[in-house]
Amino acid sequence: ARKAAPKRKTAPAEAPEAALSAPAPTEFEVRNPATGELAGTVPIDSADEVAAKVRELRLYQPEWEAIGPEGRKEWLLKLQDWLIDNTDRLADVLQSETGKARVDSLIDPAFSIDLTGYYARRAAKFLADEHPSPHSPLARVKTLTTVFRPYPVVGVITPWNFPLAMPVIDVIPALAAGAAVILKPSEVTPLSAMELARGWREIGAPPVFAVVTGAGETGAAVVNNVDYVQFTGSTPTGRRIAAACVERMIPYSLELGGKDPAIVLADADLDRAAYGIAFGGMFNAGQVCISVERVYVEAPVYEEFLKKLTAAVKEVRQGVDGREPKYDMGALANESQAQIVQKHVEQAIESGARVLTGGKRTGVGTLFEPTVLADVDHTMTCMTEETFGPTLPVMKVADEAEAVRLANDSIYGLSASVWSGDKARAERVARQLNAGAVNINDVFSNMFSFALPMGGWGLSGVGARWGGPNGVRKYCRQQAITKPLL
Ligand code: ADP
């Protein structure tokens, strides 16, 4: 239960000694970064409260495991129905805490509905016992079985860019595996995750899913109490969490940052490439781990492609949106994010980049103009550090080989795209890239193909991947059982 300590949002300026002895805050505010409006007030869960929650989850988990994948499927399908019935309200809540355009706010519910259905229906198949063939005459007198048994309590820690979809992509497979789940959403956008918990309660499902809220300390408490950690967020935080998991000797998987390249070859359909890359850079105001973050274009088509890309990006309508979709793009998640984007763009301009459109904040909330930068190179932070904003820096390359070399010149390796009229050539290029996924003549396709493994290489990710059978098996320990035939 929550302690009824007095709330304190601002310390009175005239009484510094009182501020020093003030009790720690027990809640925090969530605001719409586009308008500054209050979206909600949320508790800060202490380490003790997190530990108590996990103890409670441990009580209910064995029964959840025991009902098996078919039993769990019914609850997950009920949750899917609830998500369908509540789509508009979920989009409202999400929009209020992110300042996204309405069209972007609808992505999370749609993705969540789709993914929940996928794992609800397929988990039984993915978790079915396996009977590997014996390797020797001796083993042939036994039945060999591989069994997938869940980690009792999985901790899921998520970022702010997709406040509902990021929780769902891990909470659902972990629940499907038979684990109990404690979720710590980003303190920037906790409200959508709290809605997910509300949905789980409203359908009357067993109490094997809980949400705790707060900042890094609450997240650290999750890491300190669970049996497996799934983290999605920045690489520095991922590194700290991995260190804490190693200390406890518990497994983890990390989905981290990216700096995804797009390679435009001279034989590409340039209109298609321009619109695809504009979408890949501008969708969700560029706040996607698999956003297009840098573009390499073969010299013969460089200027022509820049014209088409700039025209496509100029079509993006940006503004503070309401429930009726009017805009394609809204705000950045918070002030510090807006400042990072501004810094990358300013540094590029100072170093000689050409601004073809955009290039600055709009003056409203955290909105940043859709931006195309030309003539960039790898001395600029906009080509090496994750920007996570609506910016597309474009660099001219001599040929395919140089494009591959530069694309691979990154600490990250999440996803990439290759644009070419020759699909065989594009696939040859794809197979040379150091990235967990490559989309040919498209962006984001891998993310919406749940059957594929999704995850980063290099500093973009560690451990088991999202998607397919592994997306649910990663939450399981494998148990080998041998049984005599006679
Ligand atoms: P971003 O959301 O900008 O990617 P982070 O990677 O820092 O930022 O945060 C992602 C999530 O990790 C958030 O939910 C945040 O509260 C949480 N977090 C931050 N620090 C820690 C920590 N030391 N241990 C556990 N979780 C943390």
Short mmCIF file of C-alpha atoms and ligand atoms in Angstrom, two decimals, residues 157-161 184-188 214-223 231-238 240-241 244 334 337 388, ligand 1:
data_model
loop_
_atom_site.label_atom_id
_atom_site.label_comp_id
_atom_site.label_asym_id
_atom_site.label_seq_id
_atom_site.Cartn_x
_atom_site.Cartn_y
_atom_site.Cartn_z
CA ILE A 157 11.74 -1.78 -18.34
CA THR A 158 10.64 0.42 -21.22
CA PRO A 159 11.35 3.80 -22.85
CA TRP A 160 9.03 6.65 -23.84
CA ASN A 161 8.89 6.50 -27.64
CA LYS A 184 8.46 -0.26 -15.15
CA PRO A 185 7.55 2.17 -17.93
CA SER A 186 9.48 5.35 -18.63
CA GLU A 187 8.80 8.14 -16.14
CA VAL A 188 8.25 10.39 -19.17
CA GLY A 214 9.04 6.06 -10.94
CA ALA A 215 12.43 6.84 -12.45
CA GLY A 216 15.75 4.99 -12.46
CA GLU A 217 15.64 3.99 -8.78
CA THR A 218 12.34 2.20 -9.30
CA GLY A 219 13.84 0.50 -12.36
CA ALA A 220 16.90 -0.53 -10.37
CA ALA A 221 14.62 -2.05 -7.73
CA VAL A 222 12.91 -4.09 -10.44
CA VAL A 223 16.31 -5.39 -11.59
CA PHE A 231 15.26 -3.63 -21.09
CA THR A 232 14.53 -1.31 -23.99
CA GLY A 233 16.12 2.12 -23.92
CA SER A 234 19.38 3.94 -24.26
CA THR A 235 22.75 2.20 -24.49
CA PRO A 236 24.25 3.86 -21.35
CA THR A 237 21.29 2.80 -19.19
CA GLY A 238 21.37 -0.66 -20.76
CA ARG A 240 24.19 -0.12 -16.13
CA ILE A 241 21.33 -2.61 -16.07
CA ALA A 244 23.45 -5.08 -12.18
CA ASN A 334 10.59 16.03 -23.78
CA GLN A 337 15.28 15.30 -26.44
CA PHE A 388 16.12 10.39 -32.33
P1 ADP B 1 15.36 6.81 -22.65
O1 ADP B 1 13.96 6.58 -22.17
O2 ADP B 1 15.74 8.21 -22.93
O3 ADP B 1 15.83 5.83 -23.65
P2 ADP B 1 16.79 5.54 -20.52
O4 ADP B 1 17.43 4.53 -21.36
O5 ADP B 1 17.61 6.20 -19.49
O6 ADP B 1 16.20 6.70 -21.36
O7 ADP B 1 15.52 4.94 -19.80
C1 ADP B 1 14.81 3.82 -20.21
C2 ADP B 1 14.15 3.21 -18.99
O8 ADP B 1 15.13 2.77 -18.05
C3 ADP B 1 13.24 4.16 -18.23
O9 ADP B 1 12.09 3.43 -17.84
C4 ADP B 1 14.10 4.56 -17.05
O10 ADP B 1 13.37 4.98 -15.93
C5 ADP B 1 14.81 3.27 -16.76
N1 ADP B 1 16.06 3.41 -15.99
C6 ADP B 1 16.92 4.46 -15.96
N2 ADP B 1 17.98 4.20 -15.18
C7 ADP B 1 17.81 2.94 -14.68
C8 ADP B 1 18.57 2.07 -13.82
N3 ADP B 1 19.73 2.44 -13.31
N4 ADP B 1 18.07 0.85 -13.55
C9 ADP B 1 16.90 0.44 -14.09
N5 ADP B 1 16.15 1.21 -14.90
C10 ADP B 1 16.58 2.44 -15.21
#
